[in-house]
Amino acid sequence: MVRNLVGADWIEVSGPTLPVLNPATGEEIDQVPLSPPEAVDAAVAAAVAALPGWARTSIMERVRHMFAYKALLESHFEELAALVTRQHGKTLEEARGEVRRGIEVVDFACGAPTLLQGRSLRNVSRDVDQAFARFPVGVCAGIPPFNFPVMIPLWMFPLATVAGNTFVLKPSERTPVGARLLASLFLEAGFPPGVLNVVNGARETVDALITHRDVSAVSFVGSEPVARHIYATAAGAGKRVQALGGAKNHIVVMPDADLELVVPAVLNSAFGNAGERCLAGSVAIGVGKIGNDLSEALVSAASKLKVGDGSVPGVDIGPVIRKEHRDFVIGCVEQGEREGALIALDGRAAKPVTDGKGYFLGPTILDQVRGEMAINQKEIFGPVLSLSYATSLDAALSQANSSALGNMAVIFTSSGKSARRFQEEVQAGMIGINVPIAQPFAFFPFSGWKNSFFGDLHAHGTDGVEFYTRKKTVISRW
């Protein structure tokens, strides 16, 4: 049974549970409790009790603990990656990339003595000085998604706690096992009990957490409908909120692009992580004469990708998270076919190269997808790539900008003029130019636009510092 962490104690919660499954085999790994509001109260109370002492702890002591935590994460790197693969299904190489990106945020948090500095100015008027300093927000809550069970928690609580806040983490009920090791290592690094707490559960648990009177800030990553709910509910309860939602990311391929660069890049973007990521390139738009060559090259290369258990070397695409999600993705493919798209590569009957009764789906390419089709608008979150065509960059921009979501947009081109126009005019918060996945490093914000983000301050980078601190301005005359 997965347990909650309350202060220094791992507590087993009685009551309803959900199975935690290995999606590559369908086997049960563990059971996760659906914690009731009373369990949320206990976790928040532990965070409240730890807050005054932790907020007064010197910044250098907080940072020493964070350096110790980073060292422990590095020493358990392979264990963390294996846990990600076992509970989520992504390949071991992809899991290693996830863990590395998470540790990079801890690296960033170790710069707190610089990041948390205020500012001062003497003699703003005669004999009057003015300064501001950063203070903790209070008890913060984090609700990460199933698809990055190590990386995204590390986007949240390291920055929050190094700034002097305490934290309650609610891991995804589908992939909660990684959080247990993250929290155990946090305690081992010397952080006081109650600085980080873990409460497991699903919607009832989340709603109790984001409306709790003692929670001051909420960070969420997940689908667009849930992000909208989290933002409206938590902000309505007076909380500071950052809610990262879904995506429908477009990759524009110009006629002057190098296909030898484009094809592996698009395959990585569309099918990496089995398409279960908010930076997946889900629509490729061939502009002008490159369209036919792009389609043929993508289908040929994608058909060679190997599907199977992500823990086995040589596998390119692991399973999707659950059978019901596999059924949903297949339903989207069938809807696209009904709308007039052509199935250029059908992954529905793909045979995995490994044994097991997992939730496998091969790479699927839908060709001749038009802008008005539902599959061009909604997030599928699976290994499905839509191919569209445009006569010009104007038309490609129009299609990309018609989406209600605006997480990422990418262009492949050898023209600086086209690239600059694209980055200026496309309505997305993260832009790639000749790169497949426009994921910012930890010291820049993860800056989705439109319905891909609800709030004002984004995750990590300087936005993360701003989100987890509040300012006090002092005007003085002596």
Short mmCIF file of C-alpha atoms in Angstrom, two decimals:
data_model
loop_
_atom_site.label_atom_id
_atom_site.label_comp_id
_atom_site.label_asym_id
_atom_site.label_seq_id
_atom_site.Cartn_x
_atom_site.Cartn_y
_atom_site.Cartn_z
CA MET A 1 0.00 0.00 0.00
CA VAL A 2 1.29 3.46 -0.92
CA ARG A 3 1.41 5.60 2.22
CA ASN A 4 1.02 9.29 2.97
CA LEU A 5 3.89 11.28 4.45
CA VAL A 6 2.74 13.49 7.33
CA GLY A 7 5.63 15.21 9.04
CA ALA A 8 8.19 12.45 9.59
CA ASP A 9 5.66 9.58 9.54
CA TRP A 10 4.58 7.34 6.69
CA ILE A 11 0.91 6.69 7.39
CA GLU A 12 -1.31 4.00 5.88
CA VAL A 13 -4.75 5.33 5.03
CA SER A 14 -7.71 2.98 5.35
CA GLY A 15 -10.62 3.03 2.95
CA PRO A 16 -11.01 2.84 -0.84
CA THR A 17 -7.95 2.30 -3.01
CA LEU A 18 -7.02 2.16 -6.68
CA PRO A 19 -4.55 -0.27 -8.27
CA VAL A 20 -1.21 1.05 -9.50
CA LEU A 21 -0.44 -0.85 -12.71
CA ASN A 22 2.59 -1.52 -14.86
CA PRO A 23 1.19 -0.44 -18.25
CA ALA A 24 3.64 -2.67 -20.14
CA THR A 25 2.29 -5.83 -18.51
CA GLY A 26 -1.03 -4.91 -16.93
CA GLU A 27 0.29 -6.27 -13.62
CA GLU A 28 -0.53 -4.60 -10.33
CA ILE A 29 2.43 -2.88 -8.68
CA ASP A 30 0.72 -1.47 -5.60
CA GLN A 31 -2.46 0.04 -4.23
CA VAL A 32 -2.92 3.79 -3.75
CA PRO A 33 -5.38 5.15 -1.15
CA LEU A 34 -8.08 7.67 -1.99
CA SER A 35 -7.33 9.90 0.96
CA PRO A 36 -10.39 11.59 2.53
CA PRO A 37 -10.43 15.28 3.57
CA GLU A 38 -9.30 14.31 7.09
CA ALA A 39 -6.03 12.97 5.65
CA VAL A 40 -5.56 16.23 3.73
CA ASP A 41 -6.13 18.12 6.99
CA ALA A 42 -3.39 16.08 8.67
CA ALA A 43 -0.86 16.74 5.91
CA VAL A 44 -1.64 20.46 5.79
CA ALA A 45 -1.48 20.69 9.59
CA ALA A 46 2.03 19.21 9.50
CA ALA A 47 3.03 21.80 6.90
CA VAL A 48 1.51 24.61 8.99
CA ALA A 49 3.37 23.44 12.10
CA ALA A 50 6.71 23.33 10.26
CA LEU A 51 6.28 26.69 8.50
CA PRO A 52 7.40 29.22 11.17
CA GLY A 53 10.65 27.44 11.97
CA TRP A 54 11.48 26.67 8.36
CA ALA A 55 10.71 30.22 7.17
CA ARG A 56 13.17 31.55 9.79
CA THR A 57 15.87 29.06 8.83
CA SER A 58 18.82 30.81 7.20
CA ILE A 59 19.00 30.72 3.44
CA MET A 60 22.44 29.09 3.56
CA GLU A 61 21.15 26.24 5.71
CA ARG A 62 18.21 25.70 3.37
CA VAL A 63 20.60 25.61 0.41
CA ARG A 64 22.93 23.14 2.14
CA HIS A 65 19.97 20.78 2.49
CA MET A 66 19.14 21.31 -1.19
CA PHE A 67 22.71 20.48 -2.26
CA ALA A 68 22.50 17.31 -0.16
CA TYR A 69 19.20 16.47 -1.82
CA LYS A 70 20.69 16.92 -5.29
CA ALA A 71 23.54 14.55 -4.36
CA LEU A 72 21.05 11.91 -3.20
CA LEU A 73 18.99 12.26 -6.38
CA GLU A 74 22.15 11.73 -8.42
CA SER A 75 23.10 8.64 -6.43
CA HIS A 76 19.59 7.20 -6.93
CA PHE A 77 19.36 8.29 -10.56
CA GLU A 78 18.96 4.84 -12.10
CA GLU A 79 16.52 3.73 -9.42
CA LEU A 80 14.33 6.76 -10.10
CA ALA A 81 14.45 6.16 -13.86
CA ALA A 82 13.50 2.50 -13.44
CA LEU A 83 10.55 3.51 -11.23
CA VAL A 84 9.34 5.92 -13.93
CA THR A 85 9.48 3.22 -16.59
CA ARG A 86 7.77 0.64 -14.39
CA GLN A 87 4.79 2.79 -13.41
CA HIS A 88 4.42 4.96 -16.53
CA GLY A 89 5.75 2.78 -19.34
CA LYS A 90 8.09 5.16 -21.17
CA THR A 91 11.41 3.75 -22.33
CA LEU A 92 14.26 3.68 -19.87
CA GLU A 93 16.17 6.23 -21.96
CA GLU A 94 13.18 8.59 -21.88
CA ALA A 95 12.87 8.02 -18.11
CA ARG A 96 16.52 8.96 -17.65
CA GLY A 97 15.86 12.17 -19.56
CA GLU A 98 12.91 12.92 -17.28
CA VAL A 99 14.95 12.43 -14.11
CA ARG A 100 17.77 14.58 -15.48
CA ARG A 101 15.39 17.45 -16.30
CA GLY A 102 13.93 17.22 -12.81
CA ILE A 103 17.36 17.38 -11.16
CA GLU A 104 18.14 20.47 -13.24
CA VAL A 105 15.41 22.32 -11.32
CA VAL A 106 17.08 21.27 -8.06
CA ASP A 107 20.32 22.68 -9.51
CA PHE A 108 18.47 25.93 -10.14
CA ALA A 109 17.01 25.95 -6.61
CA CYS A 110 20.53 25.66 -5.20
CA GLY A 111 21.10 29.19 -6.52
CA ALA A 112 18.62 30.56 -3.97
CA PRO A 113 21.05 33.02 -2.32
CA THR A 114 21.07 34.91 -5.62
CA LEU A 115 17.55 34.12 -6.79
CA LEU A 116 15.88 35.28 -3.57
CA GLN A 117 17.68 38.58 -3.29
CA GLY A 118 15.64 41.77 -2.99
CA ARG A 119 16.58 45.26 -4.10
CA SER A 120 17.31 48.58 -2.42
CA LEU A 121 17.77 52.22 -3.32
CA ARG A 122 19.12 54.90 -0.98
CA ASN A 123 17.91 58.49 -0.99
CA VAL A 124 14.72 57.95 -2.96
CA SER A 125 13.98 61.31 -1.40
CA ARG A 126 16.09 63.28 1.07
CA ASP A 127 17.34 60.89 3.81
CA VAL A 128 14.77 58.26 2.80
CA ASP A 129 15.78 54.76 1.68
CA GLN A 130 13.62 52.11 0.06
CA ALA A 131 14.05 48.34 -0.26
CA PHE A 132 12.09 45.19 -0.88
CA ALA A 133 12.72 41.68 0.41
CA ARG A 134 11.20 38.32 -0.53
CA PHE A 135 9.19 36.32 2.00
CA PRO A 136 7.63 32.84 1.76
CA VAL A 137 4.03 32.58 0.58
CA GLY A 138 3.13 29.93 3.18
CA VAL A 139 1.88 26.37 2.73
CA CYS A 140 1.99 25.41 -0.97
CA ALA A 141 0.33 22.48 -2.73
CA GLY A 142 1.47 20.63 -5.85
CA ILE A 143 -0.59 18.37 -8.12
CA PRO A 144 1.57 16.78 -10.85
CA PRO A 145 0.30 14.60 -13.75
CA PHE A 146 0.83 10.89 -14.38
CA ASN A 147 3.15 11.27 -17.36
CA PHE A 148 6.16 12.80 -15.56
CA PRO A 149 5.94 11.39 -12.02
CA VAL A 150 9.48 12.48 -11.05
CA MET A 151 10.25 15.53 -13.17
CA ILE A 152 7.19 17.63 -12.48
CA PRO A 153 7.15 17.20 -8.68
CA LEU A 154 10.75 18.44 -8.88
CA TRP A 155 9.49 21.51 -10.76
CA MET A 156 7.45 22.32 -7.67
CA PHE A 157 8.63 21.55 -4.15
CA PRO A 158 12.40 22.26 -4.41
CA LEU A 159 11.85 25.89 -5.45
CA ALA A 160 8.98 26.30 -3.00
CA THR A 161 10.85 24.91 0.00
CA VAL A 162 14.19 26.60 -0.64
CA ALA A 163 12.22 29.88 -0.60
CA GLY A 164 11.06 29.07 2.95
CA ASN A 165 7.62 27.62 2.20
CA THR A 166 6.33 24.22 3.30
CA PHE A 167 4.67 21.88 0.83
CA VAL A 168 1.96 19.24 0.38
CA LEU A 169 2.38 17.06 -2.71
CA LYS A 170 -0.54 15.12 -4.19
CA PRO A 171 0.99 12.70 -6.74
CA SER A 172 -1.00 11.28 -9.62
CA GLU A 173 -3.01 8.29 -8.46
CA ARG A 174 -1.82 6.45 -11.58
CA THR A 175 1.89 6.94 -10.92
CA PRO A 176 2.42 7.65 -7.20
CA VAL A 177 5.43 5.44 -6.52
CA GLY A 178 8.13 7.89 -7.63
CA ALA A 179 6.93 10.52 -5.13
CA ARG A 180 7.57 8.09 -2.29
CA LEU A 181 11.27 7.86 -3.16
CA LEU A 182 11.53 11.61 -3.83
CA ALA A 183 10.10 12.36 -0.38
CA SER A 184 12.22 9.73 1.39
CA LEU A 185 15.39 11.22 -0.08
CA PHE A 186 14.20 14.70 0.91
CA LEU A 187 13.99 13.63 4.55
CA GLU A 188 17.36 11.87 4.25
CA ALA A 189 18.88 15.14 3.01
CA GLY A 190 18.10 16.66 6.41
CA PHE A 191 15.01 18.75 5.72
CA PRO A 192 12.91 19.04 8.88
CA PRO A 193 9.72 16.97 9.16
CA GLY A 194 6.68 18.76 7.78
CA VAL A 195 8.57 20.81 5.18
CA LEU A 196 7.43 18.27 2.55
CA ASN A 197 4.30 16.15 3.03
CA VAL A 198 2.66 13.70 0.63
CA VAL A 199 -1.05 12.91 0.45
CA ASN A 200 -2.38 10.42 -2.10
CA GLY A 201 -5.78 10.34 -3.74
CA ALA A 202 -7.92 11.47 -6.65
CA ARG A 203 -10.48 14.26 -7.22
CA GLU A 204 -11.94 14.40 -3.69
CA THR A 205 -8.43 14.68 -2.29
CA VAL A 206 -7.50 17.40 -4.78
CA ASP A 207 -10.61 19.46 -4.08
CA ALA A 208 -10.01 19.26 -0.32
CA LEU A 209 -6.41 20.39 -0.84
CA ILE A 210 -6.98 23.30 -3.22
CA THR A 211 -9.76 24.79 -1.09
CA HIS A 212 -8.08 24.24 2.27
CA ARG A 213 -8.02 27.41 4.35
CA ASP A 214 -4.34 26.97 5.26
CA VAL A 215 -3.05 26.45 1.70
CA SER A 216 -1.78 29.68 0.14
CA ALA A 217 -0.59 28.59 -3.34
CA VAL A 218 -1.42 25.77 -5.76
CA SER A 219 0.67 24.46 -8.65
CA PHE A 220 -0.94 22.04 -11.12
CA VAL A 221 0.04 20.30 -14.36
CA GLY A 222 -2.47 18.22 -16.32
CA SER A 223 -5.22 18.36 -18.92
CA GLU A 224 -6.94 21.58 -20.00
CA PRO A 225 -10.36 20.84 -18.43
CA VAL A 226 -8.82 19.95 -15.08
CA ALA A 227 -6.44 22.93 -15.20
CA ARG A 228 -9.44 25.19 -15.77
CA HIS A 229 -11.24 23.60 -12.79
CA ILE A 230 -8.18 23.88 -10.53
CA TYR A 231 -7.65 27.51 -11.45
CA ALA A 232 -11.27 28.55 -11.01
CA THR A 233 -11.70 26.64 -7.75
CA ALA A 234 -8.42 27.52 -6.08
CA ALA A 235 -8.37 31.14 -7.23
CA GLY A 236 -11.99 31.43 -6.11
CA ALA A 237 -10.83 30.28 -2.68
CA GLY A 238 -8.23 33.07 -2.62
CA LYS A 239 -5.16 31.02 -3.56
CA ARG A 240 -2.25 31.96 -5.78
CA VAL A 241 -2.49 29.51 -8.73
CA GLN A 242 -0.43 28.29 -11.66
CA ALA A 243 -2.35 25.68 -13.67
CA LEU A 244 -0.65 24.20 -16.73
CA GLY A 245 -3.13 22.61 -19.13
CA GLY A 246 -3.16 20.63 -22.37
CA ALA A 247 -1.65 21.21 -25.78
CA LYS A 248 -2.07 20.78 -29.51
CA ASN A 249 1.40 21.57 -30.79
CA HIS A 250 2.08 22.32 -34.46
CA ILE A 251 5.31 21.64 -36.34
CA VAL A 252 5.63 23.71 -39.51
CA VAL A 253 8.02 22.32 -42.13
CA MET A 254 9.02 24.87 -44.76
CA PRO A 255 10.07 23.95 -48.33
CA ASP A 256 13.70 24.83 -47.56
CA ALA A 257 13.92 22.53 -44.52
CA ASP A 258 16.43 19.69 -44.37
CA LEU A 259 14.40 16.45 -44.29
CA GLU A 260 17.33 14.52 -42.84
CA LEU A 261 17.00 16.76 -39.79
CA VAL A 262 13.21 17.03 -39.86
CA VAL A 263 12.14 13.39 -39.99
CA PRO A 264 13.88 12.02 -36.85
CA ALA A 265 13.02 15.24 -35.03
CA VAL A 266 9.29 14.96 -35.82
CA LEU A 267 9.25 11.26 -34.89
CA ASN A 268 10.87 12.07 -31.54
CA SER A 269 8.44 14.89 -30.89
CA ALA A 270 5.28 13.01 -31.92
CA PHE A 271 5.98 9.50 -30.65
CA GLY A 272 8.42 9.94 -27.77
CA ASN A 273 6.87 9.16 -24.40
CA ALA A 274 4.15 7.39 -26.45
CA GLY A 275 2.83 10.87 -27.27
CA GLU A 276 1.84 11.36 -23.62
CA ARG A 277 3.40 14.76 -23.04
CA CYS A 278 2.24 18.34 -23.36
CA LEU A 279 5.17 19.14 -25.65
CA ALA A 280 4.39 16.40 -28.16
CA GLY A 281 4.35 17.63 -31.75
CA SER A 282 0.92 16.37 -32.71
CA VAL A 283 0.32 18.18 -36.04
CA ALA A 284 2.97 18.48 -38.76
CA ILE A 285 2.22 21.02 -41.52
CA GLY A 286 4.14 20.61 -44.77
CA VAL A 287 4.35 23.92 -46.60
CA GLY A 288 4.42 23.96 -50.39
CA LYS A 289 6.40 21.44 -52.41
CA ILE A 290 7.87 19.58 -49.40
CA GLY A 291 4.50 18.05 -48.47
CA ASN A 292 4.64 14.76 -50.41
CA ASP A 293 8.28 14.06 -49.57
CA LEU A 294 7.59 14.80 -45.89
CA SER A 295 4.64 12.42 -45.77
CA GLU A 296 6.50 9.55 -47.45
CA ALA A 297 9.60 9.99 -45.31
CA LEU A 298 7.66 10.14 -42.03
CA VAL A 299 5.57 7.06 -42.80
CA SER A 300 8.62 5.09 -43.87
CA ALA A 301 10.65 6.00 -40.79
CA ALA A 302 7.77 5.64 -38.31
CA SER A 303 6.94 2.16 -39.58
CA LYS A 304 10.37 1.00 -38.38
CA LEU A 305 9.85 2.09 -34.77
CA LYS A 306 9.65 -0.78 -32.28
CA VAL A 307 6.81 -0.93 -29.74
CA GLY A 308 7.15 -2.80 -26.45
CA ASP A 309 8.10 -2.81 -22.79
CA GLY A 310 10.10 0.34 -22.16
CA SER A 311 12.51 -1.46 -19.84
CA VAL A 312 13.82 -3.59 -22.73
CA PRO A 313 16.74 -2.19 -24.76
CA GLY A 314 15.92 -1.37 -28.38
CA VAL A 315 12.27 -0.45 -27.76
CA ASP A 316 11.36 2.95 -29.22
CA ILE A 317 7.78 3.39 -27.96
CA GLY A 318 6.37 2.10 -24.70
CA PRO A 319 2.69 1.55 -23.82
CA VAL A 320 0.11 4.21 -23.07
CA ILE A 321 -0.91 4.51 -19.45
CA ARG A 322 -4.16 2.46 -19.28
CA LYS A 323 -6.51 0.38 -21.42
CA GLU A 324 -9.21 3.05 -21.25
CA HIS A 325 -6.76 5.64 -22.55
CA ARG A 326 -5.72 3.31 -25.37
CA ASP A 327 -9.41 2.97 -26.26
CA PHE A 328 -9.78 6.77 -26.22
CA VAL A 329 -6.81 7.25 -28.57
CA ILE A 330 -8.16 4.60 -30.94
CA GLY A 331 -11.51 6.38 -30.86
CA CYS A 332 -9.78 9.60 -31.93
CA VAL A 333 -8.13 7.80 -34.85
CA GLU A 334 -11.49 6.39 -35.92
CA GLN A 335 -13.07 9.82 -35.63
CA GLY A 336 -10.35 11.24 -37.86
CA GLU A 337 -11.04 8.58 -40.45
CA ARG A 338 -14.76 9.40 -40.37
CA GLU A 339 -13.95 13.08 -40.85
CA GLY A 340 -12.01 12.30 -44.03
CA ALA A 341 -8.43 11.84 -42.88
CA LEU A 342 -6.42 9.02 -44.44
CA ILE A 343 -4.68 6.51 -42.19
CA ALA A 344 -1.21 6.50 -43.71
CA LEU A 345 0.22 4.38 -40.88
CA ASP A 346 -2.06 2.35 -38.62
CA GLY A 347 -0.68 1.54 -35.19
CA ARG A 348 -3.85 -0.05 -33.84
CA ALA A 349 -2.73 -3.56 -34.70
CA ALA A 350 0.95 -3.07 -33.94
CA LYS A 351 2.59 -6.12 -32.41
CA PRO A 352 4.90 -5.38 -29.49
CA VAL A 353 8.41 -6.83 -29.72
CA THR A 354 8.21 -7.89 -26.06
CA ASP A 355 5.91 -10.21 -24.15
CA GLY A 356 3.14 -8.93 -21.92
CA LYS A 357 -0.47 -7.84 -21.99
CA GLY A 358 0.23 -4.14 -21.86
CA TYR A 359 -1.60 -1.19 -23.36
CA PHE A 360 0.35 -0.92 -26.59
CA LEU A 361 -0.40 1.25 -29.57
CA GLY A 362 1.95 1.68 -32.49
CA PRO A 363 2.85 4.97 -34.18
CA THR A 364 -0.12 6.20 -36.18
CA ILE A 365 -0.10 8.84 -38.91
CA LEU A 366 -3.29 10.49 -40.13
CA ASP A 367 -2.80 12.21 -43.48
CA GLN A 368 -4.84 14.95 -45.18
CA VAL A 369 -5.98 16.40 -41.84
CA ARG A 370 -7.76 19.73 -42.28
CA GLY A 371 -7.86 22.57 -39.78
CA GLU A 372 -11.56 22.25 -39.00
CA MET A 373 -11.38 18.54 -38.08
CA ALA A 374 -11.86 17.66 -34.42
CA ILE A 375 -8.62 15.65 -34.39
CA ASN A 376 -6.80 18.86 -35.38
CA GLN A 377 -8.27 20.67 -32.38
CA LYS A 378 -8.40 18.29 -29.41
CA GLU A 379 -5.53 16.85 -27.45
CA ILE A 380 -5.16 13.12 -28.16
CA PHE A 381 -2.21 12.41 -25.84
CA GLY A 382 -1.06 9.30 -27.64
CA PRO A 383 1.29 8.19 -30.44
CA VAL A 384 -0.75 9.83 -33.19
CA LEU A 385 0.62 12.39 -35.67
CA SER A 386 -1.67 14.41 -37.94
CA LEU A 387 -0.30 15.58 -41.28
CA SER A 388 -1.64 18.77 -42.87
CA TYR A 389 -0.55 20.83 -45.83
CA ALA A 390 -0.38 24.56 -46.45
CA THR A 391 0.47 26.62 -49.51
CA SER A 392 2.34 29.28 -47.55
CA LEU A 393 3.67 30.26 -44.15
CA ASP A 394 0.62 32.53 -43.84
CA ALA A 395 -1.70 29.54 -44.15
CA ALA A 396 0.37 27.44 -41.74
CA LEU A 397 0.33 30.21 -39.14
CA SER A 398 -3.42 30.58 -39.57
CA GLN A 399 -3.96 26.87 -38.89
CA ALA A 400 -1.65 26.79 -35.86
CA ASN A 401 -3.19 29.95 -34.40
CA SER A 402 -6.74 28.62 -34.78
CA SER A 403 -6.11 26.24 -31.89
CA ALA A 404 -7.52 27.19 -28.49
CA LEU A 405 -4.32 25.77 -26.99
CA GLY A 406 -0.92 27.43 -27.24
CA ASN A 407 1.78 25.48 -25.48
CA MET A 408 4.45 24.95 -28.15
CA ALA A 409 4.98 25.62 -31.85
CA VAL A 410 7.96 24.58 -33.97
CA ILE A 411 9.29 25.54 -37.39
CA PHE A 412 11.91 23.81 -39.51
CA THR A 413 13.49 26.12 -42.05
CA SER A 414 16.83 27.43 -43.33
CA SER A 415 15.37 30.93 -43.69
CA GLY A 416 16.04 33.39 -40.87
CA LYS A 417 13.24 35.58 -42.23
CA SER A 418 10.68 32.75 -41.98
CA ALA A 419 11.93 31.72 -38.53
CA ARG A 420 11.74 35.24 -37.15
CA ARG A 421 8.28 35.83 -38.55
CA PHE A 422 7.11 32.52 -37.10
CA GLN A 423 8.42 33.26 -33.61
CA GLU A 424 6.82 36.70 -33.70
CA GLU A 425 3.39 35.69 -35.00
CA VAL A 426 2.62 32.17 -33.81
CA GLN A 427 0.41 32.17 -30.71
CA ALA A 428 2.26 29.80 -28.41
CA GLY A 429 4.43 30.32 -25.38
CA MET A 430 7.35 28.05 -26.28
CA ILE A 431 8.84 28.22 -29.77
CA GLY A 432 11.23 25.80 -31.44
CA ILE A 433 13.35 26.72 -34.44
CA ASN A 434 14.88 23.59 -35.99
CA VAL A 435 14.45 21.75 -32.68
CA PRO A 436 11.70 19.15 -32.13
CA ILE A 437 10.73 19.90 -28.52
CA ALA A 438 10.86 23.48 -27.23
CA GLN A 439 11.31 22.59 -23.57
CA PRO A 440 12.94 25.40 -21.58
CA PHE A 441 15.75 24.63 -19.19
CA ALA A 442 15.10 25.11 -15.49
CA PHE A 443 16.31 28.71 -15.45
CA PHE A 444 13.66 29.82 -17.98
CA PRO A 445 9.87 29.63 -17.43
CA PHE A 446 7.68 26.91 -18.93
CA SER A 447 5.46 29.48 -20.59
CA GLY A 448 2.32 28.11 -22.23
CA TRP A 449 -0.26 30.50 -23.70
CA LYS A 450 -4.04 30.54 -24.22
CA ASN A 451 -5.87 27.56 -22.70
CA SER A 452 -2.59 25.77 -22.12
CA PHE A 453 -2.04 27.89 -19.01
CA PHE A 454 -4.23 29.52 -16.35
CA GLY A 455 -2.56 32.02 -14.06
CA ASP A 456 0.09 34.71 -14.27
CA LEU A 457 3.39 33.17 -13.15
CA HIS A 458 4.65 30.06 -14.94
CA ALA A 459 6.51 27.02 -13.65
CA HIS A 460 10.24 27.16 -12.78
CA GLY A 461 12.72 29.79 -13.89
CA THR A 462 12.36 33.30 -12.52
CA ASP A 463 8.57 32.93 -12.74
CA GLY A 464 8.83 30.06 -10.27
CA VAL A 465 10.80 32.23 -7.86
CA GLU A 466 8.16 34.95 -8.13
CA PHE A 467 5.33 32.44 -7.66
CA TYR A 468 6.72 30.99 -4.45
CA THR A 469 7.62 34.34 -2.85
CA ARG A 470 5.85 37.56 -1.90
CA LYS A 471 7.48 40.95 -1.46
CA LYS A 472 7.62 43.31 1.45
CA THR A 473 8.69 46.88 0.67
CA VAL A 474 10.26 49.04 3.39
CA ILE A 475 10.55 52.83 3.20
CA SER A 476 12.70 54.25 6.00
CA ARG A 477 14.07 57.52 7.35
CA TRP A 478 16.57 57.63 10.21
#
